[in-house]
XYZ file of C-alpha atoms in Angstrom:
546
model
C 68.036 123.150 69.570
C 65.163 125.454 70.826
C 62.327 124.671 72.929
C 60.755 127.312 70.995
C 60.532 125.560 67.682
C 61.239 121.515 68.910
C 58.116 122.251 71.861
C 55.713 124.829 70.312
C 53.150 122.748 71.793
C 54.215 121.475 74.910
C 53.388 125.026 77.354
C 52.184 122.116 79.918
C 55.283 119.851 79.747
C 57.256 122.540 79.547
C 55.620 124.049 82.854
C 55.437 120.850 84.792
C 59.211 120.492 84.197
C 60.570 124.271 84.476
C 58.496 123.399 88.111
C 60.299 120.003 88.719
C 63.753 122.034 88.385
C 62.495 124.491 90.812
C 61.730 121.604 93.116
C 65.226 119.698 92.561
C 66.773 122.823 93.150
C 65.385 123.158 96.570
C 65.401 119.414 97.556
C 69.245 120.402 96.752
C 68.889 123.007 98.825
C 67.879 120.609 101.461
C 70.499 118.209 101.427
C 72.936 120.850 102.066
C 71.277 122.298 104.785
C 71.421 118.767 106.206
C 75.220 118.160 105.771
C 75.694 121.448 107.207
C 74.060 120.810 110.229
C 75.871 117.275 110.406
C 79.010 119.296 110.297
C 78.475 121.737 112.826
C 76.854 118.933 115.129
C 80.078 116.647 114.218
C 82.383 119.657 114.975
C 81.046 120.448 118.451
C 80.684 116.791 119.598
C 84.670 116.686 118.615
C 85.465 119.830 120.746
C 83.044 118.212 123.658
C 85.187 115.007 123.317
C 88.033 117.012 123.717
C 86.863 119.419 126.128
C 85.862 115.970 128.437
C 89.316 114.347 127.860
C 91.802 117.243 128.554
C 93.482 117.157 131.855
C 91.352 119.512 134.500
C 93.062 123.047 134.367
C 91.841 123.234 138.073
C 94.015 120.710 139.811
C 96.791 121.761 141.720
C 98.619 118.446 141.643
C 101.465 118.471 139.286
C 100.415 115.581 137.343
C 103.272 113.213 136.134
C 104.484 114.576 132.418
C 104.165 111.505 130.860
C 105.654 111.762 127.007
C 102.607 109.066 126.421
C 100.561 111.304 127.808
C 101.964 114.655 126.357
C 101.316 113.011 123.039
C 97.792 112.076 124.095
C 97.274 115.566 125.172
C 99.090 116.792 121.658
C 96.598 114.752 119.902
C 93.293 116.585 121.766
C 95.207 119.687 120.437
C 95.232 118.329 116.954
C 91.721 117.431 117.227
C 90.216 120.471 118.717
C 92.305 122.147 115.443
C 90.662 119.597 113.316
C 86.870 119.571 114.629
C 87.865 123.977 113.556
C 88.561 122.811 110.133
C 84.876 121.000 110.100
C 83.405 124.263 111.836
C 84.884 126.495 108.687
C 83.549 123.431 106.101
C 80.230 124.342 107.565
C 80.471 128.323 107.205
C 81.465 128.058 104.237
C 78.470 125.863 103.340
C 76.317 127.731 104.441
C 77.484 131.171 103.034
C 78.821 129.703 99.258
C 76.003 127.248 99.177
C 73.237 127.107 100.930
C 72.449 130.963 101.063
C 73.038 131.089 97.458
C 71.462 128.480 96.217
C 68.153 129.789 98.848
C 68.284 133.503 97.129
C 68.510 131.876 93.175
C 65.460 129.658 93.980
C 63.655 132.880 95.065
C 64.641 134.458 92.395
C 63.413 131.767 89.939
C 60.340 130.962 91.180
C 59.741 134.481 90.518
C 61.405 134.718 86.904
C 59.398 131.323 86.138
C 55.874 132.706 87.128
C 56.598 135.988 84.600
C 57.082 134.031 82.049
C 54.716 131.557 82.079
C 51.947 134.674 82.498
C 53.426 136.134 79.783
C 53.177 132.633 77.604
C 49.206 132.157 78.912
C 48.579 136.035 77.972
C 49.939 135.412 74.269
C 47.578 132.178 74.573
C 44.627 134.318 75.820
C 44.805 136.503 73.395
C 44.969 134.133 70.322
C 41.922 132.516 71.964
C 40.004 135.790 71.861
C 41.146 136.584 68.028
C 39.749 132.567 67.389
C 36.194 133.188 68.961
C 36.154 136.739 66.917
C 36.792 134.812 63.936
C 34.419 131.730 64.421
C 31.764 134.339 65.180
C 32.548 136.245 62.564
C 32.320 132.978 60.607
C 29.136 131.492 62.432
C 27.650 135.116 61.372
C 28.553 134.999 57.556
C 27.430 131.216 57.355
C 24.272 132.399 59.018
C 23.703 135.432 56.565
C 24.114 133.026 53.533
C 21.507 130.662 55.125
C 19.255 133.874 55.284
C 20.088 134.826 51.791
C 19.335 131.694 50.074
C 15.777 131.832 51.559
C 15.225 135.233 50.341
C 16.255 134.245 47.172
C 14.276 130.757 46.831
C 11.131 133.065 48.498
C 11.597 135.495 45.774
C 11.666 133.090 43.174
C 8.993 131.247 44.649
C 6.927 134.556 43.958
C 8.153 135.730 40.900
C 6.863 132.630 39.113
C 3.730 132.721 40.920
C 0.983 133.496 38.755
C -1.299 134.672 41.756
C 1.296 136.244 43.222
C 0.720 140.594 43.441
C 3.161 142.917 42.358
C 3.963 144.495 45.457
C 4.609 141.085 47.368
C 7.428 140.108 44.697
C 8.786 143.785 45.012
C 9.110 143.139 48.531
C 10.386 139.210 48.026
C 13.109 141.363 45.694
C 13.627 143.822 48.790
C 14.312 141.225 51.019
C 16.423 139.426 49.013
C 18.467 142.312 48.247
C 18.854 143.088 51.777
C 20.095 139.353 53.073
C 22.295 139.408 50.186
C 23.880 142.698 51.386
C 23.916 141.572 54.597
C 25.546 138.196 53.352
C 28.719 140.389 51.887
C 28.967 142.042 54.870
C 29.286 138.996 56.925
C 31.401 137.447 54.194
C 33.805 140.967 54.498
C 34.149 141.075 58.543
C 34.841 137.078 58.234
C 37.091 137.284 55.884
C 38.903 140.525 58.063
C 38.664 138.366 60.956
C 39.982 135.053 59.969
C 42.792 137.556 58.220
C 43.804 138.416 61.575
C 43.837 135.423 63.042
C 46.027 134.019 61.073
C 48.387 136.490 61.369
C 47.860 136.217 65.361
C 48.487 132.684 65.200
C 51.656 132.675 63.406
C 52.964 135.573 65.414
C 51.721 133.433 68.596
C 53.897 130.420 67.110
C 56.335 131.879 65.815
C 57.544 134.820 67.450
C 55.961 135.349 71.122
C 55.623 131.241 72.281
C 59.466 130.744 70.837
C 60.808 133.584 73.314
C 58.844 132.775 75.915
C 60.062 129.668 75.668
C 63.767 130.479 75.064
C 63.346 132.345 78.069
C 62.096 129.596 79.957
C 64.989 127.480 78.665
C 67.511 129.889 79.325
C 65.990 130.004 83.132
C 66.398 126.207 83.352
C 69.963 125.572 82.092
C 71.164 129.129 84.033
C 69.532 126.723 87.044
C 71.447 123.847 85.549
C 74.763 125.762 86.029
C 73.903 127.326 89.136
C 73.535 123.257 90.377
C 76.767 122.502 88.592
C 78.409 125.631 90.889
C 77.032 124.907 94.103
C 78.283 121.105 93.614
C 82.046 122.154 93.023
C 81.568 124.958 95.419
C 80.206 122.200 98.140
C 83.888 120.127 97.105
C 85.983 122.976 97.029
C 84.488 123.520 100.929
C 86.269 120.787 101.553
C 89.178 121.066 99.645
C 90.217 124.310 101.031
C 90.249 122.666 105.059
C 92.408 119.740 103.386
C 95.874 120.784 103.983
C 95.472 122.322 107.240
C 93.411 118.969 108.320
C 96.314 117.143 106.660
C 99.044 119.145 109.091
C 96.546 118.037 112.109
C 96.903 114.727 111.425
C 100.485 114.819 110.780
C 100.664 116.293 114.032
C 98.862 113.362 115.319
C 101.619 111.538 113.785
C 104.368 113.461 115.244
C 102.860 113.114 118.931
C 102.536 109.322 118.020
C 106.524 109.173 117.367
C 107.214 111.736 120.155
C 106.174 108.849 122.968
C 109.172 107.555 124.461
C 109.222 104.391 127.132
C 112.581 104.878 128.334
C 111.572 108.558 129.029
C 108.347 107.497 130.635
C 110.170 104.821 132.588
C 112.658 107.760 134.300
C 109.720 109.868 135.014
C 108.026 107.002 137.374
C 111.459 106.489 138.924
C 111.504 110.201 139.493
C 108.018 110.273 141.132
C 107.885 107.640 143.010
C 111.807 106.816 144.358
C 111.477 106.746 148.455
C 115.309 107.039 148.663
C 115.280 104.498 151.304
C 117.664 101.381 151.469
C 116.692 98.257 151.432
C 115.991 96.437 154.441
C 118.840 94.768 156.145
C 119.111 91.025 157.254
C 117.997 89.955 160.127
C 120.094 89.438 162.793
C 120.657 85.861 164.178
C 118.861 85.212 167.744
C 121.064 82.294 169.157
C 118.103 80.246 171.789
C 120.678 77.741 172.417
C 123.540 79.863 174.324
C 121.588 78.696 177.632
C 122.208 74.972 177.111
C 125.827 74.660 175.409
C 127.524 77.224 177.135
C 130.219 76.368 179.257
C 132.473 78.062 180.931
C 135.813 75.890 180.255
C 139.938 76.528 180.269
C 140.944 78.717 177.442
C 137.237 80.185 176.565
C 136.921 84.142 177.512
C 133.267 84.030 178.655
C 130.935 87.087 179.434
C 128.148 87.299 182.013
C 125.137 87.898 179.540
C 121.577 89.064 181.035
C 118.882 86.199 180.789
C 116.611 87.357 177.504
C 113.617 85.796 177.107
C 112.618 83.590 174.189
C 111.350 85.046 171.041
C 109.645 83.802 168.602
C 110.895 83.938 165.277
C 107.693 83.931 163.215
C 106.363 86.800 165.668
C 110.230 89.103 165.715
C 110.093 88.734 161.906
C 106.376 89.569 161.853
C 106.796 92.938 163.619
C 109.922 93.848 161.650
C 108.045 93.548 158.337
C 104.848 95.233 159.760
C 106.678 98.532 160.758
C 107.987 99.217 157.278
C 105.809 101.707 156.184
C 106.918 101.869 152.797
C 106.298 98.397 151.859
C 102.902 98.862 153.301
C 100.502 101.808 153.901
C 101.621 105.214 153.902
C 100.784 106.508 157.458
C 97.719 109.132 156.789
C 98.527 112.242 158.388
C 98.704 116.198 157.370
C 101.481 117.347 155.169
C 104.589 119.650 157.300
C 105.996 122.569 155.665
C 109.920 120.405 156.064
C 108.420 117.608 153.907
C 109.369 115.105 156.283
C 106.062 113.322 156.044
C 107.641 112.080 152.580
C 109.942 109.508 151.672
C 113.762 110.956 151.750
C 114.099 110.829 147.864
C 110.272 112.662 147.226
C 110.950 115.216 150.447
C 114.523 116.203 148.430
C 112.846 116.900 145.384
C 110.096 118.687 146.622
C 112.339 121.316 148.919
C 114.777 121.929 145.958
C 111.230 122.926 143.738
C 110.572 124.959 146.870
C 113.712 126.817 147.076
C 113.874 126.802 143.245
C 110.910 128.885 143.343
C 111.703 130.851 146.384
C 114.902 132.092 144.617
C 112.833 132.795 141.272
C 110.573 135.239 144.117
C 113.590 136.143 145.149
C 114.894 137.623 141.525
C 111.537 138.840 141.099
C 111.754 141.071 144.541
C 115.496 141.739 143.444
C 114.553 143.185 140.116
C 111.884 145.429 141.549
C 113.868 146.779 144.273
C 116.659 148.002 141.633
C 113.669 149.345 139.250
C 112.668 151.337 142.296
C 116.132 152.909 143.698
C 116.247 153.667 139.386
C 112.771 155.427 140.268
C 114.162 157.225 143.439
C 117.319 158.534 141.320
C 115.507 159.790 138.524
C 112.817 161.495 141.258
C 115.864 162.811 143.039
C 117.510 164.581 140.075
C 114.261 165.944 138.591
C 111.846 166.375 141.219
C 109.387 167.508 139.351
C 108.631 163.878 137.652
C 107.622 162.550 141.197
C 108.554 162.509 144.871
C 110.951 160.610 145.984
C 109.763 159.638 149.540
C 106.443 158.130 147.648
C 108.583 155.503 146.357
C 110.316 155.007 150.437
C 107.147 152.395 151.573
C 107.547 150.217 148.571
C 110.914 150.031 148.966
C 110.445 149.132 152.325
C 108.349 146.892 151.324
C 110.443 145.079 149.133
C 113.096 144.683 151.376
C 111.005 143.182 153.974
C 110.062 140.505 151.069
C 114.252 140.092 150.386
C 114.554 139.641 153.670
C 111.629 136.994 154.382
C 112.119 135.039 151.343
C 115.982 134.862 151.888
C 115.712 133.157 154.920
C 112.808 130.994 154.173
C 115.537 129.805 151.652
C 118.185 129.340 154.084
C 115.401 127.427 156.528
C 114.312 124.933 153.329
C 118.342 124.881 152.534
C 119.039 123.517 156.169
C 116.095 121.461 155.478
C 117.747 120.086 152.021
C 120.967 119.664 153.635
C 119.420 117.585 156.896
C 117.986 115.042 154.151
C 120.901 114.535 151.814
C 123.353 114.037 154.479
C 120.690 111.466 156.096
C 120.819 109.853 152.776
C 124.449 109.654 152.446
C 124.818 108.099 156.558
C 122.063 105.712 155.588
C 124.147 104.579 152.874
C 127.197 103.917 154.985
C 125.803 102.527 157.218
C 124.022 99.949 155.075
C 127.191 99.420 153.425
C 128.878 99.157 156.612
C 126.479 96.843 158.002
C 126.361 94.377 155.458
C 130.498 94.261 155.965
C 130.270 93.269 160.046
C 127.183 91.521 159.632
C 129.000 87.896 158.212
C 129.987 86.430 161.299
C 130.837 82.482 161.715
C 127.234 81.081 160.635
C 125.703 83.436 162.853
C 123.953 87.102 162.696
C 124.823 89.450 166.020
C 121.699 89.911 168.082
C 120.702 93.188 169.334
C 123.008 92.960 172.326
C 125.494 91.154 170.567
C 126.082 87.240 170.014
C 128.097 84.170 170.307
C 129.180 82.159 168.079
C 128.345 78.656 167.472
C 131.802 77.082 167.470
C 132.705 75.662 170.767
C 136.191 76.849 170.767
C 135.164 80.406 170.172
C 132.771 81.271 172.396
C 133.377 84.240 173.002
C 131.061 87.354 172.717
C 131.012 89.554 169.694
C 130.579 92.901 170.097
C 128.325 95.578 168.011
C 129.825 96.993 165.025
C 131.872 99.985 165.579
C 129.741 101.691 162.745
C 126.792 101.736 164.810
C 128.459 103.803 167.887
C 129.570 106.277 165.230
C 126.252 106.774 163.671
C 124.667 106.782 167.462
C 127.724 109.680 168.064
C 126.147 111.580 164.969
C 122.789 111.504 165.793
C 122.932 112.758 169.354
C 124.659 115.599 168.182
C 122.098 117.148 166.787
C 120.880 120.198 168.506
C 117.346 120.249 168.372
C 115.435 117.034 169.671
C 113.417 115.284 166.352
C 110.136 115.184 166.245
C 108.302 112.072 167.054
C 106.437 110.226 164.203
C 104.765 107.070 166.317
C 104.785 105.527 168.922
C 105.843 102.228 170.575
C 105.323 99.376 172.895
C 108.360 96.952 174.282
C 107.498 93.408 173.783
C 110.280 92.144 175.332
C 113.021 93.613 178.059
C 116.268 94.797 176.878
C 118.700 96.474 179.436
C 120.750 98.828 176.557
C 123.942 98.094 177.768
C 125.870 99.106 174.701
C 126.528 102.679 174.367
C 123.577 104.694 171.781
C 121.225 101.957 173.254
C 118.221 102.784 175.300
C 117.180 100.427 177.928
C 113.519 99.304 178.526
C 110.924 97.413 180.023
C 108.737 94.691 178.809
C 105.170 96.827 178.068
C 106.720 100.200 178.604
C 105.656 102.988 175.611
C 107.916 105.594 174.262
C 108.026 107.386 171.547
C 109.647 106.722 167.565
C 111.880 109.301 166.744
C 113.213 107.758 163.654
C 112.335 104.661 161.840
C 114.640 101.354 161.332
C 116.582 102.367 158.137
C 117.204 98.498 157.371
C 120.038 97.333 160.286
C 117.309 96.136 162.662
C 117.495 99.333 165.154
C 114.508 101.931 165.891
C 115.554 105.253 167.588
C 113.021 105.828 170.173
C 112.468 108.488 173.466
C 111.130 108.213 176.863
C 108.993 109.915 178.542
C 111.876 111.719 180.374
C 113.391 112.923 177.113
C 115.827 110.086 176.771
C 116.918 109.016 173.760
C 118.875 105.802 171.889
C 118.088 102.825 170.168
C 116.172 99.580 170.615
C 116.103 96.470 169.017
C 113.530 96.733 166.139
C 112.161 93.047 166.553
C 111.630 94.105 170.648
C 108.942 96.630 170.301
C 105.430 96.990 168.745
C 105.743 100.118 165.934
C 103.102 102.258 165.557
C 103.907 104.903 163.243
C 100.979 108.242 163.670
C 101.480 111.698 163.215
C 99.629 112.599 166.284
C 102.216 111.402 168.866
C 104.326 114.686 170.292
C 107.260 114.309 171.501
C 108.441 116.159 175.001
């Protein structure tokens, strides 16, 4: 199958659809540089998602490490990886494909337009050999024309009786002529239509045929080239396929990697207070004024006249103080933590002094590496002086020092808070122990009970005094963290108790850790406790203490 002998005569088809091909090719051409663009513009809207959705490198706030949201965050990874695999789809594209394809068109277009000049040259030129011969022809028909007028004039005058002698000799002269003329005509004719022929059939034959092999050649070598670029355009893809395949399987992995029970113990972790639960109340008895008597057998005590509460209001005020079922009191953040619940203020000074002591190593480390220094200096003086190295060292000592007791001060600090946890404890166990008395709660200054034959006065819980004991031996005064205002008079008879007036302020000192007492201080610097339910809590961080 040649185009050469199947299309001898179709030059125009055959140039109309050697152009189509060019124009496929670069429609082709096109469409890839299309899809690579939609790649690139796919793989940088993935890295923008990414790049939007990725926790802020900035932030100084250890975020919570969530394994839901370590997977989320494994899964960005995956996908930044991924929207590379799209970015190398697209180079290769546009190098394999694209860039190709772009230089073969060039090169075809060119390769097409030489042989088509060559195929209208060949064509030319057997035009010019068929106007030679039809003039050649026209001439030879139009010497016979000439030659059979001579020779019907000569006749004409040879059988003319009147005719002279010297007209028929020149009739014959003529005639002789045209006739000469005629074979000359009928020679170069015959010389030209020779060639012609012999033009034509190499034009048909031999030059058309491999111009038009070569033409055919051109349009299946852009056949393959097509053929190429598609599997080169696949394999693109293929290539990216198992390292997109190990992203997504690392999706997968982060998927299974989530664990609730994990993610449960983390928000326990960040957000326990390490305070107790709030105690009972204690039980106000209203009624000792009308059915106590003083009667044979019943040990009695004097008790001060207290003035009626109200219940709604007492239990009001106790629930109102409790910061940490409310608001957290806004205020700046101390170097001892103790703006922070017990449990959170722990953790934070043991990451403190975890990182103090990895400072600490650090300075360690360097101070050896430099008495190393100062030996080596000292034994061969000429690799350095030994006194340059005597400030650093210096140096580094003063950062021992410094750090070391910075860990001792957050140390005391850690200590302070875990054995306040541990009393706390006690004490709320202890408390819930004494607090079951006969249908009745004890009061703050104790209470009676409601059995007539045993109406006697119950003191405060021995566990109380001893935590009071423990507290006042601390050496340094605490800090105050509010202030308050009595509601109602107590005269802090029992011993740890601070007596007050109704409307007088002092200062909080430490909050009510659930058994209904607030340690408070006066203006003069005394210190005990008061009945939570007597005084108006104010908890700011502005208040000083004296």
């Amino acid at each position: 199958m040649s185009w050469g002998t199947e299309l001898w005569d179709q030059f125009d088809n055959l140039e109309k659809h050697t152009q189509w091909g060019l124009d496929f090719l670069d429609k082709y051409a096109k469409f890839v540089k299309e899809r690579l663009e939609i790649e690139q513009n796919y793989a940088k809207q993935l890295r923008n998602l990414v790049k939007k959705f990725c926790p802020k490198r900035s932030s100084k706030e250890e975020e919570p490490r969530f394994t839901s949201c370590m997977a989320f965050y494994n899964i960005l990874n995956e996908l930044n990886d991924y929207a590379g695999q799209r970015e190398v789809v697209a180079e290769e594209i546009g190098h394999r494909v694209y860039a190709e394809i772009m230089k073969y068109s060039y090169e075809l277009k060119a390769e097409r337009k030489s042989h088509l000049q060559e195929g209208r040259r060949a064509q030319q030129y057997l035009d010019i050999c068929l106007k030679q011969m039809d003039s050649s022809k026209k001439k030879f028909e139009r010497e016979c024309r000439e030659a059979e007028k001579a020779q019907q004039t000569f006749e004409r005058l040879d059988n003319d009786t009147n005719a002279t002698k010297s007209d028929v000799e020149k009739a014959k002269q003529q005639l002789n002529l045209r006739t000469h003329m005629a074979d000359e005509s009928k020679n170069e004719y015959a010389a030209q239509l020779q060639n012609y022929n012999a033009e034509q059939h190499k034009h048909f034959y031999i030059v058309i045929p491999q111009v038009y092999k070569h033409l055919q050649e051109m349009d299946e070598r852009r056949t393959v080239k097509l053929s190429e670029c598609y599997k080169g355009f696949a394999d693109a893809e293929r290539k990216v396929i198992p390292i997109i395949s190990k992203c997504l399987e690392g999706m997968v992995q982060a998927a299974k990697s989530v664990d609730e029970r994990r993610d449960s113990q983390i928000v326990v972790d960040c957000f326990k207070s390490g305070f107790e639960p709030p105690g009972d109340f204690p039980f106000e008895d209203y009624s000792q004024h009308i059915y106590r008597t003083v009667s044979d057998g019943t040990i009695s005590t004097t008790k001060p006249e207290v003035t009626r509460i109200d219940p709604k209001i007492t239990m009001g005020k106790a629930k109102g103080k409790l910061w940490l079922f409310g608001k957290k009191p806004k205020g700046p953040a101390l170097e001892d933590f103790s703006h922070l619940p017990p449990e959170q203020r722990r953790k934070k000074l043991q990451q403190r002094i975890d990182e103090l002591n990895r400072e600490l190593q650090k300075e360690i480390d360097q101070k050896e590496a430099l008495n190393k220094m100062k030996d080596v200096y000292e034994k061969s003086p000429q690799m350095g002086d030994p006194s340059s190295l005597q400030p650093k060292i210096a140096e580094t000592m003063s950062n021992i020092e410094k750090l070391r007791m910075e860990i001792q001060k957050n140390e005391a600090w850690l200590s302070e808070v875990e054995g306040k946890v541990a009393q706390r404890s006690e004490r709320r166990h202890s408390t819930e122990a004494n607090h079951l008395v006969a249908q009745g709660r004890e009061s703050p200054e104790g209470s009676y009970t409601e059995d007539a034959n045993q109406e006697g006065r119950i003191q405060p819980q021995p566990s109380i005094h001893t935590e009071f004991d423990d507290e006042f031996d601390d050496d340094d005064p605490l800090p105050a963290i509010g202030h308050c205002k009595a509601i109602y008079p107590f005269d802090g008879n029992n011993e740890g108790t601070l007596a007050m007036k109704e409307g007088e302020v002092m200062y909080i000192i430490e909050e009510d850790k659930g058994d209904g007492w607030t340690r408070a201080r006066k203006q003069n610097g005394e210190e005990g406790y008061v009945p939570t339910s007597y005084i108006d809590v104010t908890l700011e961080k502005n208040s000083k203490g004296s």
